Coordinates of C-alpha atoms and ligand atoms in Angstrom, one line a residue:
M1 CA -2.5 14.6 17.4
S2 CA -0.2 11.6 16.9
K3 CA 3.5 12.3 17.5
L4 CA 6.1 12.0 14.8
N5 CA 7.9 8.6 14.8
L6 CA 11.6 9.4 14.7
I7 CA 12.6 6.0 13.2
G8 CA 13.4 6.7 9.5
L9 CA 14.6 10.3 9.9
S10 CA 18.0 10.9 8.5
R11 CA 20.8 12.5 10.4
S12 CA 20.3 15.8 8.7
E13 CA 16.5 15.7 9.2
L14 CA 17.0 15.2 12.9
E15 CA 19.5 18.1 13.1
T16 CA 17.1 20.3 11.2
R17 CA 14.1 19.3 13.4
L18 CA 16.1 20.1 16.6
Q19 CA 17.3 23.4 15.2
K20 CA 13.7 24.3 14.5
M21 CA 12.9 23.6 18.1
G22 CA 15.5 26.2 19.1
E23 CA 18.2 23.5 20.0
K24 CA 21.7 23.1 18.7
R25 CA 22.1 21.0 15.6
F26 CA 24.6 18.6 17.2
H27 CA 21.9 17.3 19.5
G28 CA 20.4 15.9 16.3
R29 CA 23.6 13.9 15.8
Q30 CA 23.4 12.6 19.3
L31 CA 19.8 11.6 18.9
F32 CA 20.7 9.9 15.6
K33 CA 23.3 7.8 17.4
W34 CA 20.9 6.8 20.2
L35 CA 18.3 5.8 17.7
Y36 CA 20.2 3.7 15.2
S37 CA 23.5 2.8 16.8
V38 CA 22.7 2.3 20.4
R39 CA 19.0 1.6 19.7
Q40 CA 17.9 3.3 22.9
Y41 CA 14.2 4.1 22.4
D42 CA 13.5 5.7 25.8
F43 CA 14.2 9.4 25.7
E44 CA 14.7 9.4 29.5
L45 CA 17.7 7.1 29.1
M46 CA 19.5 9.3 26.5
T47 CA 21.9 10.4 29.1
D48 CA 24.0 12.9 27.2
L49 CA 20.9 15.0 26.5
S50 CA 19.7 17.5 29.1
K51 CA 16.6 16.6 31.1
E52 CA 14.9 19.6 29.6
L53 CA 15.6 18.4 26.0
R54 CA 14.6 14.8 26.9
D55 CA 11.2 16.1 28.1
K56 CA 10.8 18.2 25.0
L57 CA 11.6 15.3 22.8
A58 CA 9.1 13.0 24.6
E59 CA 6.4 15.7 24.3
N60 CA 6.9 16.0 20.5
F61 CA 8.1 12.7 19.2
E62 CA 7.8 9.0 19.6
I63 CA 10.1 6.1 18.7
K64 CA 8.0 3.3 17.4
E65 CA 9.4 -0.1 16.3
L66 CA 7.9 -2.6 13.9
N67 CA 6.0 -5.4 15.7
P68 CA 5.9 -8.8 14.1
E69 CA 2.5 -10.3 13.8
D70 CA 3.8 -13.7 12.8
H71 CA 7.0 -15.6 12.5
K72 CA 7.7 -18.9 10.7
I73 CA 10.8 -21.0 10.7
S74 CA 11.9 -23.3 7.8
V75 CA 13.5 -26.7 8.3
D76 CA 16.6 -25.1 6.7
G77 CA 16.7 -22.4 9.4
T78 CA 15.3 -19.6 7.2
E79 CA 13.0 -17.4 9.2
K80 CA 10.1 -15.2 8.0
F81 CA 8.5 -12.4 9.8
L82 CA 5.2 -10.8 9.0
F83 CA 4.8 -7.2 10.1
R84 CA 1.6 -5.3 10.1
L85 CA 2.2 -1.6 9.4
D86 CA 0.3 1.2 11.1
D87 CA -2.3 1.2 8.4
N88 CA -2.6 -2.6 8.6
K89 CA -0.7 -3.3 5.4
P90 CA 1.4 -6.4 5.6
I91 CA 5.1 -6.8 4.7
E92 CA 7.5 -9.7 5.1
T93 CA 11.2 -9.9 6.1
V94 CA 13.3 -13.0 5.8
V95 CA 16.5 -14.1 7.5
I96 CA 18.5 -16.6 5.5
P97 CA 21.4 -18.4 7.3
S98 CA 24.6 -18.9 5.4
E99 CA 24.5 -22.4 4.0
E100 CA 27.5 -23.6 6.0
E101 CA 25.8 -22.8 9.2
D102 CA 24.0 -25.6 11.1
R103 CA 21.0 -23.6 12.2
R104 CA 18.4 -25.0 14.4
P105 CA 15.0 -23.5 14.7
S106 CA 14.9 -20.7 17.2
T107 CA 12.7 -20.7 20.2
S108 CA 10.4 -17.9 21.2
S109 CA 12.8 -16.8 24.0
G110 CA 14.8 -15.0 21.4
Q111 CA 17.6 -17.6 21.4
S112 CA 17.9 -17.6 17.7
P113 CA 19.8 -19.5 15.2
S114 CA 20.9 -16.1 14.2
T115 CA 23.1 -16.0 17.2
N116 CA 25.7 -18.0 15.1
S117 CA 28.7 -16.5 13.6
G118 CA 26.5 -13.8 12.1
R119 CA 26.8 -14.7 8.4
N120 CA 23.1 -14.4 7.9
T121 CA 21.4 -12.4 5.1
A122 CA 18.5 -10.2 5.9
C123 CA 16.1 -10.0 3.0
I124 CA 14.0 -6.9 3.4
S125 CA 11.0 -5.4 1.7
S126 CA 10.9 -1.9 0.1
Q127 CA 7.1 -1.8 -0.7
A128 CA 4.0 -3.6 0.5
G129 CA 3.2 -5.5 -2.7
C130 CA 4.6 -4.5 -6.1
A131 CA 3.2 -2.8 -9.1
V132 CA 5.6 -4.3 -11.6
G133 CA 3.7 -7.6 -12.0
C134 CA 6.3 -10.0 -13.3
F135 CA 4.2 -13.0 -14.3
F136 CA 6.2 -15.5 -12.2
C137 CA 6.2 -13.7 -8.9
A138 CA 3.8 -14.0 -6.0
T139 CA 4.4 -10.5 -4.7
G140 CA 3.4 -9.3 -8.2
T141 CA 0.0 -10.9 -7.9
M142 CA -0.8 -8.6 -4.9
G143 CA -0.4 -5.3 -6.9
L144 CA 1.1 -2.3 -5.1
L145 CA -0.4 -1.6 -1.7
R146 CA 2.0 1.2 -0.9
D147 CA 5.6 2.4 -0.6
L148 CA 7.3 1.8 2.6
T149 CA 8.7 4.8 4.5
A150 CA 12.5 4.9 5.2
G151 CA 11.6 4.1 8.8
E152 CA 9.7 1.0 7.8
I153 CA 12.6 -0.1 5.6
V154 CA 15.4 0.3 8.2
G155 CA 12.9 -0.7 10.9
Q156 CA 13.0 -4.3 9.6
L157 CA 16.8 -4.4 10.2
M158 CA 16.5 -2.7 13.6
F159 CA 13.9 -5.3 14.6
L160 CA 16.3 -8.1 13.8
R161 CA 19.2 -6.5 15.7
D162 CA 16.9 -5.9 18.7
K163 CA 15.7 -9.5 18.6
Y164 CA 19.0 -11.3 17.9
G165 CA 21.8 -8.8 18.6
P166 CA 24.6 -7.5 16.5
T167 CA 25.1 -10.9 14.7
A168 CA 21.5 -11.0 13.5
F169 CA 22.7 -10.5 9.9
S170 CA 25.9 -9.5 8.1
N171 CA 24.4 -8.9 4.6
V172 CA 21.3 -7.1 3.5
V173 CA 19.5 -7.8 0.2
M174 CA 16.5 -5.8 -1.0
M175 CA 14.9 -8.8 -2.5
G176 CA 11.8 -9.0 -0.3
M177 CA 8.5 -7.5 -1.4
G178 CA 8.5 -4.6 -3.8
E179 CA 10.6 -2.8 -6.5
P180 CA 13.1 -0.7 -4.6
L181 CA 13.8 1.7 -7.5
L182 CA 10.1 2.6 -7.7
N183 CA 10.3 3.8 -4.1
F184 CA 13.5 5.7 -4.8
K185 CA 13.7 8.5 -2.3
N186 CA 12.7 6.4 0.7
V187 CA 15.1 3.6 -0.3
I188 CA 18.0 6.1 -0.7
D189 CA 17.2 7.6 2.7
A190 CA 17.1 4.1 4.2
I191 CA 20.4 3.2 2.6
R192 CA 22.0 6.3 4.0
I193 CA 20.8 5.4 7.5
M194 CA 22.0 1.8 7.1
T195 CA 25.5 2.9 5.9
D196 CA 26.1 5.8 8.3
E197 CA 28.8 4.9 10.7
I198 CA 26.7 6.2 13.6
G199 CA 23.6 4.8 12.0
L200 CA 23.3 1.0 11.4
N201 CA 27.0 1.1 10.3
I202 CA 26.6 -1.5 7.5
S203 CA 29.2 -1.4 4.8
P204 CA 27.5 -0.5 1.5
K205 CA 29.3 -3.4 -0.1
K206 CA 27.2 -5.7 2.1
I207 CA 24.0 -4.3 0.7
V208 CA 22.4 -5.5 -2.5
L209 CA 19.7 -3.6 -4.3
S210 CA 17.8 -5.9 -6.7
T211 CA 15.8 -4.4 -9.5
S212 CA 13.6 -5.6 -12.3
G213 CA 15.3 -3.0 -14.4
I214 CA 14.0 0.6 -14.1
T215 CA 16.6 2.1 -16.4
P216 CA 16.4 5.8 -15.5
K217 CA 16.5 5.0 -11.8
I218 CA 19.6 2.8 -12.2
I219 CA 21.3 5.9 -13.7
K220 CA 20.0 8.0 -10.8
L221 CA 21.2 5.4 -8.3
A222 CA 24.7 5.7 -9.8
E223 CA 24.5 9.5 -9.4
E224 CA 23.6 9.1 -5.7
K225 CA 26.9 7.3 -5.1
V226 CA 25.6 5.2 -2.3
G227 CA 28.0 2.4 -3.2
V228 CA 25.6 -0.5 -2.8
R229 CA 25.8 -3.6 -5.0
L230 CA 23.4 -3.8 -7.9
A231 CA 21.5 -6.9 -8.9
L232 CA 19.5 -7.0 -12.1
S233 CA 16.6 -9.5 -12.4
L234 CA 17.4 -10.4 -16.0
H235 CA 15.7 -13.9 -16.4
A236 CA 15.9 -13.8 -20.1
A237 CA 18.8 -12.7 -22.3
T238 CA 16.9 -11.2 -25.3
Q239 CA 14.4 -8.4 -25.5
Q240 CA 11.8 -10.7 -27.1
K241 CA 12.0 -13.3 -24.4
R242 CA 12.2 -11.0 -21.5
Q243 CA 9.0 -9.1 -22.3
V244 CA 7.1 -12.4 -22.3
I245 CA 7.6 -12.8 -18.6
M246 CA 8.2 -9.3 -17.4
P247 CA 5.8 -6.6 -18.7
I248 CA 8.2 -3.9 -17.5
A249 CA 10.6 -5.0 -20.1
K250 CA 8.4 -3.4 -22.8
T251 CA 8.9 0.0 -21.2
F252 CA 12.6 -0.4 -20.4
K253 CA 14.2 -2.1 -23.3
L254 CA 17.1 -4.5 -22.8
D255 CA 19.8 -2.6 -24.8
N256 CA 19.3 0.6 -22.8
L257 CA 19.0 -1.2 -19.6
M258 CA 22.3 -3.0 -20.2
K259 CA 23.9 0.4 -20.9
A260 CA 22.6 1.7 -17.5
V261 CA 23.9 -1.4 -15.8
R262 CA 27.3 -1.0 -17.3
L263 CA 27.3 2.6 -16.2
Y264 CA 26.5 1.5 -12.7
A265 CA 29.2 -1.1 -12.7
D266 CA 31.7 1.5 -13.8
S267 CA 30.7 4.3 -11.5
S268 CA 30.4 2.0 -8.4
N269 CA 33.5 0.0 -9.3
L270 CA 31.6 -3.1 -8.2
P271 CA 30.6 -6.1 -10.2
V272 CA 26.9 -6.4 -11.0
T273 CA 24.9 -9.5 -10.3
F274 CA 22.5 -10.9 -12.8
E275 CA 19.6 -13.0 -11.4
Y276 CA 18.5 -15.6 -13.9
I277 CA 15.5 -17.7 -12.9
L278 CA 15.4 -21.0 -14.8
F279 CA 12.0 -21.8 -16.1
A280 CA 11.6 -25.3 -17.6
G281 CA 11.3 -25.2 -21.4
F282 CA 11.5 -21.4 -21.6
N283 CA 15.0 -20.1 -21.0
D284 CA 17.1 -23.3 -20.3
T285 CA 18.6 -24.3 -23.6
R286 CA 22.1 -24.0 -25.1
Q287 CA 20.9 -21.0 -27.1
D288 CA 20.0 -19.3 -23.9
V289 CA 23.5 -20.0 -22.6
E290 CA 24.9 -18.4 -25.7
D291 CA 22.6 -15.4 -25.6
L292 CA 23.3 -14.8 -21.9
S293 CA 27.0 -15.1 -22.2
R294 CA 27.0 -12.7 -25.2
L295 CA 24.9 -10.2 -23.3
V296 CA 27.3 -9.9 -20.4
R297 CA 30.5 -10.1 -22.3
G298 CA 33.1 -7.6 -21.1
L299 CA 31.2 -6.8 -18.0
R300 CA 32.6 -7.5 -14.5
C301 CA 29.7 -9.5 -13.2
K302 CA 28.3 -12.5 -11.4
I303 CA 25.4 -14.6 -12.6
N304 CA 23.1 -16.3 -10.1
V305 CA 21.1 -19.1 -11.7
I306 CA 18.0 -19.6 -9.6
A307 CA 15.6 -22.5 -9.9
Y308 CA 12.1 -21.2 -10.3
N309 CA 10.2 -21.4 -7.0
P310 CA 6.7 -22.5 -7.8
V311 CA 3.9 -20.2 -7.0
P312 CA 0.5 -21.8 -6.9
G313 CA -1.7 -20.6 -9.7
L314 CA 1.1 -19.4 -11.9
D315 CA 1.9 -21.2 -15.1
F316 CA 5.7 -21.9 -14.9
K317 CA 7.6 -25.0 -14.2
R318 CA 10.8 -25.6 -12.3
P319 CA 13.4 -27.5 -14.4
S320 CA 14.8 -30.8 -13.1
D321 CA 17.9 -30.6 -10.9
D322 CA 20.0 -32.2 -13.7
K323 CA 18.9 -29.5 -16.1
I324 CA 19.7 -26.8 -13.6
N325 CA 23.2 -28.2 -13.0
W326 CA 23.7 -28.7 -16.7
F327 CA 22.8 -25.0 -17.4
G328 CA 25.1 -23.8 -14.6
K329 CA 28.0 -25.8 -15.9
E330 CA 27.6 -24.8 -19.5
L331 CA 27.3 -21.1 -18.5
N332 CA 30.3 -21.4 -16.3
Q333 CA 32.4 -22.4 -19.3
K334 CA 31.7 -19.0 -20.8
V335 CA 31.2 -16.7 -17.8
R336 CA 33.5 -17.0 -14.9
A337 CA 31.4 -16.2 -11.9
V338 CA 28.3 -18.4 -12.0
T339 CA 26.5 -19.7 -8.9
V340 CA 23.5 -22.0 -8.9
R341 CA 21.3 -21.0 -6.0
K342 CA 19.5 -23.5 -3.9
S343 CA 16.1 -22.4 -2.7
R344 CA 15.9 -21.5 0.9
G345 CA 12.8 -21.4 3.1
M346 CA 10.6 -22.9 0.4
D347 CA 8.5 -24.8 3.0
I348 CA 7.4 -21.5 4.6
D349 CA 7.0 -19.6 1.3
A350 CA 10.1 -17.5 2.2
A351 CA 12.0 -18.1 -1.0
C352 CA 12.6 -15.5 -3.7
G353 CA 9.3 -14.5 -5.3
Q354 CA 7.1 -16.4 -2.9
L355 CA 6.4 -13.5 -0.6
A356 CA 2.7 -12.6 -0.7
A357 CA 1.5 -11.8 2.7
R358 CA -2.1 -12.5 1.9
K359 CA -1.3 -16.1 1.5
F360 CA 0.7 -15.9 4.8
E361 CA -2.5 -14.7 6.4
K362 CA -4.5 -17.6 5.1
D363 CA -1.9 -20.1 6.3
R364 CA -1.6 -18.6 9.8
V365 CA -4.2 -20.8 11.5
S366 CA -2.5 -24.0 10.7
A367 CA 1.1 -22.7 10.9
Q368 CA 3.4 -24.0 13.5
I369 CA 4.8 -21.0 15.2
Ligands
SAH401 N1 11.6 -6.2 -7.3 C1 13.0 -6.6 -7.2 C2 13.4 -7.2 -5.9 C3 12.4 -8.1 -5.3 S1 12.2 -9.6 -6.1 C4 13.4 -7.5 -8.4 O1 12.5 -7.9 -9.1 O2 14.6 -7.7 -8.5 C5 13.6 -10.5 -5.7 C6 14.0 -11.6 -6.7 O3 13.1 -12.7 -6.6 C7 14.1 -11.1 -8.1 O4 15.3 -11.5 -8.7 C8 12.9 -11.8 -8.7 O5 13.0 -11.9 -10.1 C9 13.0 -13.1 -8.0 N2 11.7 -13.9 -8.1 C10 10.5 -13.5 -8.2 N3 9.6 -14.6 -8.3 C11 10.4 -15.7 -8.2 C12 10.1 -17.1 -8.2 N4 8.8 -17.5 -8.3 N5 11.1 -17.9 -8.1 C13 12.4 -17.5 -8.0 N6 12.7 -16.2 -8.0 C14 11.7 -15.3 -8.1
SF4_402 FE1 7.9 -6.9 -8.3 FE2 10.4 -8.0 -8.2 FE3 8.1 -9.5 -8.0 FE4 8.7 -8.4 -10.3 S1 9.9 -9.9 -9.2 S2 6.7 -8.4 -9.4 S3 9.6 -6.4 -9.6 S4 8.8 -8.0 -6.5

């Protein structure tokens, strides 16, 4: 029988498991710290546990990390890892250097560009594939392969810290593959491990959960009080337009969705980010600026205007740079916090919406690793 992998178990789950083995609960806390904070994966070296307990743990459990099957580095320093899960399902994780950093491609020795001042963003996956099927997204074309476990979600961050050290990343965005709010329990468990001070000890304010807009789950997220930042993938400012590009918008209508977003902003006391992909000739006119600014009026928020990253086979166009700048400027006159986001890692298909591991597989043979 295979042993249970401890990575992904919460502090209370570890305490309960040890208690069931006839041990004191506080050993669960010690184990939690070894796992996530120290990242010591050899039971024998967990020196504040008795020899007897260490042997017992080794008999019953294992600590198994994610193993990258592939790794690509963009000219702009963005890195993408492909992990093959136990059941062979692929997921991808991306590390995006802060734009001020002069990052050079890393070498295989583990001397990474990530050993800079640590202002990197780790973009992690919450599912293998995605069921939501937004018409512009490469991950959406894969369909849902399966939910990730909490261990597979935090495992992506643990891998990065093990490879590059404590400065591997300073921010986490759940903008990789998958819709985090459709894998709710595991995502919440993972967030609790990430934010626990004897876990990965990441401030919740440094974590962004991005959603396509699953209204009831946004309300539930507010109730969980995890304190992470919320990003809504809006992409169109009216119900009519939004449902043309995002089928999920037919289920979760924009007016209710915005109420839930406002509720989250109030209860978390944090500004919400709206992601707005610009598609040429679809949502890039003055009218769209008007609609968008009206929609967010009175809400403490930030709008990220993102140029569409082309996905082969999908029928959308990226606007010209001039058009993107114009839109950003116009919007900025009405809404204070607007950023226009440059694409990162496009040459290795690591940009937002370009993660589709099947394509990665096809490319592998010719990739320069
Ligand atoms: N499922 C979540 C998080 C993963 S997608 C969500 O949809 O929010 C992360 C971001 O990439 C989302 O804002 C999504 O709309 C955006 N995205 C998807 N395809 C894209 C593309 N081709 N170009 C630019 N952004 C894209
Ligand atoms: Fe899924 Fe997000 Fe892609 Fe939509 S944009 S298909 S929700 S990963």
